[in-house]
Short mmCIF file of C-alpha atoms in Angstrom, two decimals:
data_model
loop_
_atom_site.label_atom_id
_atom_site.label_comp_id
_atom_site.label_asym_id
_atom_site.label_seq_id
_atom_site.Cartn_x
_atom_site.Cartn_y
_atom_site.Cartn_z
CA MET A 1 40.13 -9.28 -4.44
CA HIS A 2 41.65 -13.05 -4.14
CA GLY A 3 39.80 -15.29 -6.78
CA LEU A 4 39.53 -17.66 -4.19
CA VAL A 5 36.70 -15.43 -2.71
CA LEU A 6 35.49 -15.00 -5.96
CA LYS A 7 35.14 -18.25 -6.56
CA ALA A 8 33.36 -19.18 -3.80
CA VAL A 9 30.30 -16.58 -4.85
CA GLN A 10 30.42 -17.91 -7.64
CA LEU A 11 30.29 -21.87 -6.46
CA PHE A 12 27.27 -20.38 -4.24
CA VAL A 13 25.39 -19.28 -7.01
CA THR A 14 25.79 -22.44 -9.95
CA ASP A 15 25.14 -24.82 -6.93
CA CYS A 16 22.15 -23.74 -5.47
CA TYR A 17 20.74 -21.68 -8.27
CA GLY A 18 22.14 -23.40 -11.01
CA ALA A 19 24.91 -22.50 -13.98
CA ALA A 20 21.89 -19.72 -16.07
CA LYS A 21 21.71 -17.63 -12.51
CA TRP A 22 26.25 -17.52 -12.73
CA ALA A 23 25.17 -16.41 -16.79
CA GLU A 24 23.25 -13.61 -15.59
CA LEU A 25 24.99 -12.10 -12.61
CA CYS A 26 28.31 -11.83 -15.07
CA ALA A 27 25.90 -10.54 -18.25
CA VAL A 28 24.34 -7.40 -15.28
CA ALA A 29 27.90 -6.80 -14.04
CA GLY A 30 29.94 -6.28 -17.45
CA PHE A 31 32.23 -9.49 -16.96
CA ASP A 32 33.93 -10.50 -20.82
CA PHE A 33 34.29 -14.07 -18.91
CA ASP A 34 32.26 -16.35 -17.03
CA ASP A 35 34.35 -18.32 -14.40
CA PHE A 36 36.43 -16.96 -12.04
CA GLU A 37 40.63 -18.34 -11.15
CA PRO A 38 40.60 -19.33 -7.73
CA MET A 39 45.21 -19.50 -8.74
CA LEU A 40 44.71 -15.19 -9.39
CA MET A 41 44.56 -12.28 -7.73
CA TYR A 42 41.58 -10.50 -8.72
CA ASP A 43 40.84 -6.17 -8.34
CA ARG A 44 38.78 -4.30 -5.58
CA ALA A 45 36.69 -3.33 -7.97
CA THR A 46 35.95 -6.51 -10.00
CA GLY A 47 34.42 -8.06 -6.85
CA ASP A 48 32.74 -5.12 -5.55
CA THR A 49 30.67 -5.40 -9.56
CA THR A 50 30.14 -9.07 -8.81
CA LEU A 51 28.37 -7.42 -5.05
CA THR A 52 26.53 -5.13 -6.46
CA ALA A 53 25.26 -7.97 -9.27
CA LEU A 54 24.50 -10.52 -6.95
CA GLU A 55 22.19 -8.19 -5.28
CA GLN A 56 20.32 -7.59 -7.95
CA VAL A 57 19.81 -11.14 -9.73
CA MET A 58 19.87 -12.20 -6.42
CA ARG A 59 17.03 -10.03 -5.41
CA ARG A 60 17.64 -10.06 -2.16
CA PRO A 61 20.02 -7.48 0.29
CA VAL A 62 23.07 -8.64 0.15
CA ALA A 63 24.03 -8.95 3.24
CA GLU A 64 21.08 -11.83 3.48
CA VAL A 65 23.09 -13.36 0.21
CA CYS A 66 26.56 -12.49 2.30
CA GLU A 67 25.00 -15.04 5.44
CA ASP A 68 23.78 -17.89 3.09
CA ILE A 69 27.13 -18.10 1.35
CA GLY A 70 28.06 -18.70 4.63
CA THR A 71 25.98 -21.50 4.70
CA TYR A 72 26.92 -23.15 1.97
CA LEU A 73 30.79 -23.03 2.50
CA ALA A 74 30.07 -24.91 5.45
CA SER A 75 27.47 -27.42 4.75
CA HIS A 76 27.48 -27.37 0.93
CA PRO A 77 28.90 -31.36 -0.50
CA ASN A 78 31.03 -29.58 -3.15
CA THR A 79 32.73 -27.26 -0.39
CA GLU A 80 32.91 -30.46 1.94
CA GLY A 81 36.17 -29.84 2.03
CA LEU A 82 36.31 -26.92 4.28
CA ARG A 83 34.45 -28.15 6.10
CA ARG A 84 36.83 -30.06 7.99
CA LEU A 85 39.42 -27.29 7.53
CA LEU A 86 36.59 -25.39 10.30
CA ARG A 87 36.67 -29.26 11.78
CA PHE A 88 41.08 -29.30 12.13
CA GLY A 89 40.17 -25.64 14.05
CA GLY A 90 38.60 -28.45 17.46
CA ALA A 91 37.94 -30.96 18.56
CA ASN A 92 34.10 -29.81 20.49
CA LEU A 93 32.23 -27.17 20.13
CA GLU A 94 34.69 -24.47 22.36
CA GLU A 95 38.13 -25.27 20.50
CA PHE A 96 36.12 -24.90 17.50
CA LEU A 97 35.03 -21.24 19.21
CA HIS A 98 38.10 -20.43 20.27
CA SER A 99 40.19 -21.62 16.30
CA LEU A 100 37.98 -18.49 14.94
CA ASP A 101 40.83 -16.13 16.44
CA GLU A 102 43.39 -17.65 14.85
CA LEU A 103 41.16 -18.36 11.22
CA PRO A 104 43.04 -15.53 9.50
CA ASP A 105 47.25 -17.44 10.75
CA ARG A 106 45.14 -21.24 10.14
CA VAL A 107 44.06 -19.43 5.98
CA ARG A 108 47.50 -18.35 5.93
CA LEU A 109 49.12 -21.32 5.99
CA ALA A 110 47.64 -22.80 3.49
CA MET A 111 46.96 -19.28 0.72
CA PRO A 112 49.74 -17.23 1.73
CA ASP A 113 47.76 -14.46 0.12
CA LEU A 114 44.38 -14.85 1.32
CA ILE A 115 44.03 -11.84 3.65
CA LEU A 116 41.30 -12.90 5.97
CA PRO A 117 39.87 -9.40 8.46
CA ARG A 118 41.01 -10.68 12.15
CA VAL A 119 39.01 -12.21 13.71
CA GLU A 120 37.82 -11.99 17.65
CA LEU A 121 36.07 -14.19 19.20
CA ARG A 122 35.34 -12.82 23.55
CA GLU A 123 33.18 -14.56 25.78
CA HIS A 124 30.27 -12.37 28.21
CA SER A 125 28.63 -16.02 29.31
CA PHE A 126 28.59 -19.14 29.84
CA HIS A 127 26.08 -18.92 26.75
CA SER A 128 27.70 -15.50 24.92
CA PHE A 129 29.76 -15.15 22.79
CA SER A 130 30.96 -12.52 20.32
CA LEU A 131 32.51 -12.16 17.66
CA THR A 132 34.01 -8.96 16.52
CA CYS A 133 36.29 -8.69 12.92
CA TYR A 134 38.60 -5.63 12.11
CA GLY A 135 38.84 -5.85 7.73
CA ASP A 136 36.93 -4.62 4.65
CA ILE A 137 36.82 -7.63 2.44
CA PRO A 138 32.62 -6.54 2.91
CA GLY A 139 29.89 -8.84 3.80
CA PHE A 140 32.30 -10.41 5.84
CA GLY A 141 30.63 -10.08 8.67
CA HIS A 142 27.95 -11.31 7.06
CA VAL A 143 29.60 -14.14 5.84
CA LEU A 144 31.02 -15.47 9.15
CA ALA A 145 27.74 -15.31 10.22
CA GLY A 146 26.03 -18.08 8.42
CA LEU A 147 29.49 -20.33 8.78
CA VAL A 148 29.36 -20.14 12.25
CA ARG A 149 25.62 -21.24 12.36
CA THR A 150 26.02 -23.84 10.03
CA MET A 151 29.30 -25.50 12.01
CA ILE A 152 28.18 -24.54 15.83
CA ASP A 153 25.12 -26.95 14.59
CA ASP A 154 28.13 -29.75 12.82
CA TYR A 155 28.97 -29.86 16.26
CA GLY A 156 25.85 -30.14 17.36
CA ALA A 157 24.35 -27.37 19.34
CA LEU A 158 21.64 -25.27 19.82
CA ALA A 159 22.44 -21.30 19.09
CA MET A 160 21.35 -17.64 18.13
CA VAL A 161 23.52 -16.43 15.64
CA GLU A 162 23.36 -12.46 14.55
CA HIS A 163 25.25 -10.63 13.00
CA GLY A 164 25.18 -6.93 15.30
CA GLY A 165 25.77 -4.85 13.09
CA GLY A 166 29.14 -3.16 11.95
CA GLY A 167 30.82 0.14 10.63
CA GLN A 168 34.57 1.93 10.56
CA GLY A 169 35.64 -1.66 9.57
CA ILE A 170 34.74 -3.39 12.12
CA GLU A 171 31.81 -5.97 12.13
CA THR A 172 30.06 -7.56 14.65
CA VAL A 173 28.40 -11.57 15.70
CA LEU A 174 26.33 -11.86 18.23
CA ILE A 175 26.14 -15.76 19.55
CA THR A 176 24.36 -17.20 22.38
CA LEU A 177 24.15 -21.03 22.98
CA LEU A 178 20.53 -22.55 23.59
CA GLU A 179 22.20 -26.33 24.18
CA ARG A 180 25.44 -26.62 23.73
CA SER A 181 23.65 -31.24 23.11
CA PHE A 182 21.19 -30.65 20.92
CA THR A 183 21.95 -33.46 18.78
CA GLU A 184 24.64 -35.66 17.89
CA GLY A 185 26.30 -33.13 15.63
CA ARG A 186 27.52 -34.03 11.46
CA ASP A 187 30.73 -37.51 11.35
CA PHE A 188 34.15 -35.79 11.30
CA GLU A 189 37.64 -38.68 11.50
CA LEU A 190 40.53 -36.20 10.97
CA TRP A 191 41.84 -38.77 7.96
CA GLY A 192 39.52 -37.58 4.66
CA ASP A 193 40.28 -38.40 1.87
CA ALA A 194 43.12 -35.86 1.32
CA ALA A 195 44.76 -37.36 4.25
CA MET B 1 47.82 -28.60 54.27
CA MET B 2 50.39 -29.96 52.43
CA LEU B 3 49.39 -30.37 48.59
CA GLN B 4 49.93 -34.36 47.60
CA PRO B 5 52.14 -34.09 44.90
CA LEU B 6 49.57 -36.26 41.84
CA PRO B 7 50.63 -39.41 40.83
CA SER B 8 52.88 -39.41 38.62
CA VAL B 9 50.23 -41.61 36.15
CA GLN B 10 47.36 -39.54 35.80
CA VAL B 11 49.86 -36.18 35.15
CA LEU B 12 52.04 -37.94 32.70
CA ASP B 13 48.20 -39.67 30.80
CA VAL B 14 47.15 -36.03 30.08
CA LEU B 15 50.30 -34.04 29.31
CA CYS B 16 51.62 -37.27 26.99
CA PRO B 17 48.33 -39.59 26.02
CA MET B 18 51.10 -41.66 24.19
CA HIS B 19 54.21 -42.66 27.37
CA VAL B 20 54.63 -46.18 28.85
CA GLN B 21 56.07 -47.00 31.58
CA VAL B 22 58.71 -49.48 32.92
CA SER B 23 60.04 -51.90 34.96
CA ALA B 24 63.67 -51.68 35.90
CA THR B 25 63.40 -55.00 34.87
CA GLY B 26 61.81 -53.94 31.22
CA HIS B 27 58.40 -54.30 31.93
CA ILE B 28 55.18 -52.10 30.97
CA THR B 29 53.67 -50.86 34.38
CA HIS B 30 51.58 -48.89 32.80
CA CYS B 31 50.95 -47.39 28.39
CA GLY B 32 48.85 -43.54 27.80
CA PRO B 33 45.71 -43.65 27.13
CA THR B 34 46.57 -43.17 22.47
CA LEU B 35 49.10 -45.32 22.80
CA ARG B 36 46.77 -48.24 23.78
CA LYS B 37 44.47 -47.96 20.89
CA LEU B 38 47.33 -48.21 18.34
CA ARG B 39 47.72 -52.48 20.10
CA PRO B 40 43.58 -52.70 21.27
CA GLN B 41 43.91 -56.33 20.90
CA GLY B 42 47.69 -56.86 22.76
CA ALA B 43 47.80 -56.17 26.16
CA TRP B 44 50.08 -54.00 27.66
CA GLU B 45 51.11 -53.81 31.20
CA GLY B 46 53.02 -56.95 32.27
CA GLU B 47 54.65 -57.32 28.39
CA ARG B 48 58.60 -56.72 28.24
CA LEU B 49 58.71 -53.69 25.87
CA LEU B 50 61.56 -55.01 23.79
CA GLU B 51 58.37 -57.25 22.48
CA VAL B 52 56.28 -55.46 21.94
CA PHE B 53 58.45 -52.24 20.04
CA ARG B 54 61.77 -53.01 18.27
CA VAL B 55 64.13 -49.92 17.99
CA LEU B 56 65.23 -49.13 15.02
CA ARG B 57 67.81 -46.57 15.93
CA PRO B 58 70.04 -46.49 16.93
CA ARG B 59 70.99 -50.16 16.36
CA GLY B 60 71.84 -53.03 18.23
CA VAL B 61 69.21 -52.33 21.59
CA GLN B 62 68.56 -55.82 21.91
CA HIS B 63 68.36 -55.65 25.83
CA MET B 64 67.00 -53.77 28.50
CA SER B 65 70.13 -53.08 30.56
CA GLU B 66 70.43 -50.59 27.07
CA PHE B 67 68.27 -48.19 27.38
CA GLU B 68 70.69 -45.94 30.49
CA ASP B 69 72.89 -45.28 26.86
CA VAL B 70 70.23 -44.24 24.54
CA THR B 71 68.55 -41.39 27.28
CA GLY B 72 67.40 -38.58 25.92
CA LYS B 73 68.01 -40.09 22.30
CA ARG B 74 66.37 -39.97 19.22
CA LEU B 75 64.77 -43.18 19.74
CA HIS B 76 63.40 -44.40 16.40
CA LEU B 77 60.56 -47.12 17.25
CA GLU B 78 58.72 -49.95 15.44
CA LEU B 79 55.38 -51.53 17.44
CA ARG B 80 56.01 -55.15 16.52
CA ASP B 81 52.31 -55.56 16.07
CA ALA B 82 50.44 -54.57 12.66
CA PRO B 83 50.84 -52.50 10.80
CA ARG B 84 53.76 -51.97 12.09
CA THR B 85 53.19 -48.73 12.81
CA THR B 86 56.89 -46.15 13.46
CA LEU B 87 56.80 -44.29 16.51
CA LYS B 88 59.44 -41.20 17.35
CA GLY B 89 60.32 -41.69 20.91
CA VAL B 90 62.12 -40.72 24.62
CA ILE B 91 63.41 -42.44 27.08
CA THR B 92 64.14 -41.00 30.65
CA LYS B 93 65.08 -42.59 33.77
CA ASP B 94 62.09 -42.65 36.19
CA ALA B 95 61.30 -40.29 39.07
CA GLU B 96 62.80 -43.25 41.46
CA GLN B 97 65.59 -44.07 39.02
CA THR B 98 64.44 -47.23 39.14
CA GLY B 99 62.43 -47.97 35.72
CA TYR B 100 61.52 -45.50 33.26
CA ILE B 101 59.18 -43.67 30.65
CA LEU B 102 58.97 -44.02 27.50
CA ASN B 103 57.34 -40.99 25.38
CA THR B 104 56.32 -41.78 21.95
CA ALA B 105 54.55 -38.93 18.87
CA PHE B 106 53.67 -39.98 15.02
CA GLY B 107 56.02 -38.44 13.62
CA ILE B 108 56.37 -38.24 9.93
CA SER B 109 53.59 -41.48 10.69
CA PHE B 110 50.36 -39.65 11.76
CA LEU B 111 48.57 -39.85 8.22
CA ASP B 112 48.08 -43.46 8.00
CA ALA B 113 48.06 -43.61 12.07
CA VAL B 114 44.73 -41.78 12.63
CA ARG B 115 43.34 -43.72 9.55
CA ASP B 116 44.06 -47.15 10.20
CA PHE B 117 43.73 -46.26 14.59
CA GLU B 118 40.71 -44.37 13.89
CA LEU B 119 41.64 -42.12 16.29
CA SER B 120 39.83 -38.52 17.26
CA GLY B 121 41.63 -34.77 17.77
CA ALA B 122 41.03 -35.39 21.70
CA ASP B 123 43.05 -38.52 21.17
CA PHE B 124 46.09 -35.47 21.60
CA ALA B 125 47.61 -34.20 23.73
CA PRO B 126 46.48 -30.20 22.94
CA THR B 127 49.89 -28.87 23.05
CA ASP B 128 50.64 -31.91 20.18
CA PRO B 129 50.71 -30.00 16.82
CA THR B 130 49.72 -33.75 14.77
CA VAL B 131 46.04 -32.19 14.14
CA GLU B 132 47.19 -29.20 12.43
CA MET B 133 49.22 -31.25 10.98
CA LEU B 134 46.61 -32.71 9.25
CA TYR B 135 44.80 -29.30 8.78
CA LEU B 136 47.76 -28.62 6.75
CA VAL B 137 47.61 -32.15 4.69
CA GLU B 138 44.55 -30.81 4.01
CA ALA B 139 44.82 -27.60 3.56
CA LYS B 140 47.64 -27.93 0.82
CA SER B 141 46.28 -31.03 -1.13
CA ALA B 142 43.68 -28.29 -1.86
CA ALA B 143 45.84 -25.34 -2.64
CA MET B 144 47.41 -27.91 -4.90
CA ASP B 145 44.40 -29.07 -6.57
CA ALA B 146 43.26 -25.51 -7.62
CA SER B 147 46.86 -24.72 -8.43
CA ARG B 148 47.40 -28.10 -10.64
CA LYS B 149 43.94 -26.67 -11.93
CA LEU B 150 44.64 -23.81 -13.22
CA ASN B 151 48.29 -24.72 -15.19
CA VAL B 152 46.14 -27.55 -17.50
CA LYS B 153 44.39 -24.36 -17.75
CA LEU B 154 47.63 -22.27 -18.50
CA GLU B 155 49.19 -25.19 -21.07
CA SER B 156 46.19 -25.57 -23.22
CA ALA B 157 45.45 -22.01 -23.34
CA LYS B 158 48.18 -21.48 -24.06
CA LYS B 159 48.33 -24.41 -27.29
CA ALA B 160 45.03 -23.06 -27.96
CA ALA B 161 47.13 -19.42 -28.58
CA GLU B 162 49.67 -21.37 -30.08
CA LYS B 163 47.36 -22.44 -33.11
CA GLN B 164 45.73 -19.65 -33.69
CA ALA B 165 49.15 -17.44 -34.28
CA VAL B 166 50.33 -16.60 -36.69
CA THR B 167 52.84 -14.62 -36.11
CA ASP B 168 57.46 -15.41 -35.88
CA GLY B 169 57.68 -14.51 -32.51
CA LEU B 170 61.18 -13.37 -32.40
CA THR B 171 60.72 -11.11 -36.12
CA GLY B 172 57.20 -10.63 -35.58
CA LEU B 173 57.59 -12.24 -39.55
CA LEU B 174 54.29 -14.20 -40.71
CA ASN B 175 54.94 -18.09 -40.09
CA ARG B 176 54.74 -21.38 -41.67
CA ARG B 177 51.04 -21.38 -41.31
CA ALA B 178 49.85 -17.88 -41.81
CA MET B 179 52.19 -18.22 -45.72
CA ASP B 180 50.97 -20.78 -45.99
CA ASP B 181 47.24 -18.93 -45.74
CA ARG B 182 48.64 -16.39 -47.98
CA LEU B 183 49.48 -18.76 -50.41
CA GLN B 184 46.08 -20.56 -50.64
CA LEU B 185 44.67 -16.60 -50.93
CA PHE B 186 46.49 -15.69 -54.08
CA ILE B 187 46.41 -18.32 -55.61
CA ALA B 188 42.56 -18.73 -54.87
CA SER B 189 41.82 -14.27 -55.76
CA ALA B 190 43.92 -15.21 -59.29
CA THR B 191 46.20 -12.80 -57.95
CA PRO B 192 49.48 -13.00 -60.41
CA PHE B 193 52.79 -12.99 -57.11
CA ALA B 194 56.30 -14.18 -57.54
CA LEU B 195 57.34 -16.60 -54.35
CA MET B 196 60.66 -15.28 -53.54
CA HIS B 197 62.50 -18.42 -51.20
CA VAL B 198 65.08 -16.67 -49.15
CA ASP B 199 67.59 -18.86 -46.97
CA LEU B 200 70.28 -16.84 -44.85
CA ASP B 201 73.73 -17.80 -45.82
CA PHE B 202 76.88 -17.97 -43.03
CA PHE B 203 73.76 -17.82 -40.46
CA LYS B 204 74.92 -21.03 -38.91
CA SER B 205 77.69 -20.06 -38.04
CA VAL B 206 77.11 -17.52 -36.46
CA ASN B 207 75.33 -18.52 -34.32
CA ASP B 208 78.13 -21.54 -33.90
CA THR B 209 81.43 -18.87 -33.69
CA LEU B 210 79.85 -15.48 -31.70
CA GLY B 211 76.19 -17.35 -29.77
CA HIS B 212 71.85 -17.67 -30.60
CA ALA B 213 72.58 -13.99 -29.20
CA ALA B 214 74.14 -12.68 -31.78
CA GLY B 215 71.94 -14.77 -34.22
CA ASP B 216 68.66 -13.66 -33.05
CA HIS B 217 70.18 -10.17 -32.99
CA VAL B 218 70.91 -11.05 -36.93
CA LEU B 219 67.55 -12.93 -37.81
CA LEU B 220 66.11 -9.30 -36.39
CA ASN B 221 68.16 -7.71 -38.77
CA VAL B 222 66.65 -9.94 -41.36
CA ALA B 223 63.46 -9.37 -40.76
CA ARG B 224 64.03 -5.91 -41.03
CA ILE B 225 65.73 -5.59 -44.64
CA PHE B 226 62.52 -7.12 -45.17
CA ARG B 227 60.78 -4.50 -43.77
CA GLU B 228 62.46 -2.30 -45.40
CA LEU B 229 62.19 -2.94 -49.07
CA THR B 230 59.13 -4.92 -49.41
CA ARG B 231 56.04 -3.05 -50.83
CA ASP B 232 52.86 -2.51 -47.96
CA ASN B 233 51.39 -5.38 -49.61
CA ASP B 234 53.88 -7.77 -50.10
CA VAL B 235 54.23 -10.18 -47.60
CA VAL B 236 56.54 -11.41 -46.04
CA GLY B 237 57.32 -14.40 -43.97
CA ARG B 238 59.75 -16.47 -41.56
CA VAL B 239 59.68 -20.26 -42.66
CA GLY B 240 62.83 -21.47 -40.64
CA GLY B 241 65.70 -21.27 -38.46
CA ASP B 242 67.03 -18.82 -41.37
CA GLU B 243 64.68 -19.11 -43.75
CA PHE B 244 61.93 -16.47 -44.70
CA VAL B 245 59.41 -16.65 -48.48
CA LEU B 246 58.30 -13.20 -50.09
CA LEU B 247 55.17 -13.36 -51.29
CA LEU B 248 55.37 -10.75 -53.91
CA PRO B 249 52.12 -9.63 -55.73
CA GLY B 250 52.18 -7.93 -59.14
CA THR B 251 53.63 -8.81 -62.75
CA ALA B 252 56.88 -7.15 -62.70
CA PRO B 253 59.22 -8.37 -65.04
CA GLN B 254 62.11 -10.44 -64.16
CA GLU B 255 64.86 -7.92 -64.66
CA GLU B 256 63.26 -6.35 -61.38
CA LEU B 257 62.34 -9.00 -59.70
CA SER B 258 66.53 -9.29 -60.02
CA ARG B 259 66.79 -5.68 -58.95
CA VAL B 260 64.85 -6.56 -55.86
CA GLY B 261 66.71 -9.57 -55.13
CA ARG B 262 70.43 -7.34 -55.58
CA ARG B 263 69.18 -5.02 -53.13
CA ILE B 264 68.29 -7.40 -50.91
CA ILE B 265 71.45 -9.62 -50.96
CA ASN B 266 73.59 -6.81 -50.56
CA ALA B 267 71.68 -5.14 -47.48
CA LEU B 268 72.36 -8.63 -45.82
CA GLU B 269 75.55 -8.55 -46.86
CA VAL B 270 76.33 -5.63 -44.95
CA PRO B 271 78.42 -6.46 -41.19
CA VAL B 272 76.06 -6.43 -38.12
CA ASN B 273 77.93 -4.94 -35.11
CA PHE B 274 76.76 -6.73 -31.77
CA LYS B 275 78.66 -6.46 -28.96
CA GLY B 276 82.19 -5.28 -30.58
CA ASP B 277 81.82 -8.20 -32.87
CA ALA B 278 81.14 -7.75 -36.69
CA CYS B 279 77.69 -11.21 -38.05
CA ARG B 280 78.51 -11.63 -42.20
CA ILE B 281 75.50 -12.41 -43.35
CA SER B 282 74.22 -13.06 -46.96
CA GLY B 283 72.17 -14.77 -49.25
CA SER B 284 70.80 -16.97 -51.55
CA ILE B 285 67.42 -16.14 -53.47
CA GLY B 286 64.96 -18.86 -55.63
CA THR B 287 62.30 -17.07 -57.21
CA VAL B 288 59.55 -18.40 -59.54
CA ILE B 289 56.64 -16.53 -60.98
CA SER B 290 52.89 -18.10 -60.58
CA ASP B 291 52.24 -18.78 -63.97
CA SER B 292 48.98 -16.89 -65.37
CA ASN B 293 47.62 -19.05 -67.84
CA SER B 294 47.58 -22.23 -65.63
CA PRO B 295 46.19 -21.93 -62.10
CA PRO B 296 49.53 -22.25 -59.57
CA ASP B 297 49.01 -24.63 -57.49
CA ALA B 298 51.08 -23.82 -53.90
CA ASP B 299 53.04 -26.88 -53.74
CA GLN B 300 54.61 -27.27 -57.16
CA MET B 301 54.92 -23.73 -56.73
CA GLN B 302 57.06 -24.44 -53.77
CA ASP B 303 59.09 -26.67 -54.41
CA ASP B 304 60.20 -24.95 -58.52
CA ALA B 305 61.38 -22.16 -56.02
CA ASP B 306 63.04 -24.99 -54.26
CA VAL B 307 64.61 -25.78 -56.89
CA ALA B 308 65.73 -22.58 -58.01
CA LEU B 309 67.33 -21.56 -54.49
CA TYR B 310 69.47 -24.87 -54.66
CA ALA B 311 70.61 -24.09 -57.89
CA SER B 312 71.59 -20.37 -56.63
CA LYS B 313 73.68 -22.50 -53.54
CA HIS B 314 75.45 -24.29 -56.30
CA ALA B 315 76.40 -21.22 -57.98
CA GLY B 316 78.68 -20.32 -55.21
CA ARG B 317 75.70 -18.67 -53.22
CA GLY B 318 74.69 -14.89 -52.66
CA CYS B 319 73.13 -14.69 -56.12
CA GLN B 320 68.98 -15.09 -56.83
CA THR B 321 67.73 -18.36 -59.58
CA PHE B 322 64.72 -18.02 -60.97
CA TYR B 323 62.97 -21.12 -61.54
CA HIS B 324 62.85 -22.72 -64.55
CA PRO B 325 61.98 -26.62 -65.66
CA ASP B 326 65.64 -27.10 -66.98
CA LEU B 327 67.06 -26.24 -63.47
CA ARG B 328 65.59 -30.27 -62.86
CA LEU B 329 67.24 -31.53 -65.62
CA ALA B 330 70.86 -29.88 -63.87
CA GLU B 331 70.06 -30.87 -61.14
CA THR B 332 69.61 -34.52 -61.60
CA ALA B 333 73.13 -34.38 -63.68
CA GLY B 334 74.65 -32.08 -61.16
CA THR B 335 76.46 -29.29 -63.40
CA ALA B 336 76.01 -25.95 -62.70
CA PRO B 337 73.31 -23.91 -64.12
CA VAL B 338 73.18 -20.74 -64.63
CA SER B 339 72.30 -18.01 -62.17
CA ALA B 340 72.05 -14.23 -62.10
CA ARG B 341 74.51 -12.60 -60.07
#
């Protein structure tokens, strides 16, 4: 499993629940290290162990925690860079939602060895969309649900986003737009610190 | 019903929001909405094109009549207003063949331009890859940042590991630092021992004539010889390129140490074959035996061994000398000391 994915879990736990919680997770997982390296690859077992330990120390279903991770990734000041990368996907909400189709390709442009599940947006009506993800990163659909919900908010719209279940490597995220311009949304300028 | 074509102004504003339309006289008749933002104070319509833009390349385009020659070619332009944004451009005659249409793009200046003019995603045509380029710049700098952090981490880990290393990378023998520690340990535990300082003879010429690979091959063989000719509780280290130190615990008489030294030198002198070449070396040894009466001093012992080694070199190499204070006199007098050949 890509180190960046595991580092995201680590940052989520550390930023939202403190370093002690992360130390607890590492102890529960039986790791002899306490810091994931985002530029390295880890084996699948390390990823599975991390998720199991995550559920255990959070004392909540892993699906819920994964949605929180999605929210964290799209809104926490420490992951502002990621939120910016997501906002580059579209000048408005429609463009953003459609850009999710190219999410794995966009990610691969930056990190050629980070393979994300293929994502497909379907537009059922003016208000109703669904995202289908094909892949085997555990919890990915739930992370995506949290992330999309937060990004819709970022664009100033109001929506219901829920995980529609899944199985056999396919997960669905359901999006119901209630209001397209609910708030101003958060600022986004094309120029950032890195540019 | 006849379909009325859209006026070209409207079409071009959508397709090329950074274009300008120019009359036959060289005056701007229309400016695309994004390009307009690049000159927020100045007017566009009615201005002379060449008073708004300077043509950097091809050089020498000073007059509108010269645009005829550069139609369809890549132009490098600069806005005359500060901050003198550079643009790429291409100019072509318009449909009526009377005026010109100049389309522009940021090219490599897009990073500064987006910031300078506070452009947003809506300012770019949907087909324009500038926003994707901005995305890439940020994604790449984030990846570079993570990569740089990893490099710093690995570099300091490597330094820490090197500092803690006790063995010589090539031969697997102990390194100088570890040998110093062992020597201190022998002294602290009042273990009687002999210190043998072995310096390879003619090793440099093997390295120089047959190359470093041959040299490394010889060093590996030397390490094997030391391992074979020493006991389990003897300590062997490589303390320099072709220098080795042996710490031999026990109260062996000088005659026995002489025999050990002789066996080592004999073994070193057996030619080693390296890719068809015979590598011939020998060894000079300086030996000092710890004094049972006074606690030995590590630096003093090493210095004494050096003096004895020098005497062996002076005596013609390939021999062992035991330290004796007289050697220091001989050293200063420059006379050849007596060596145990």
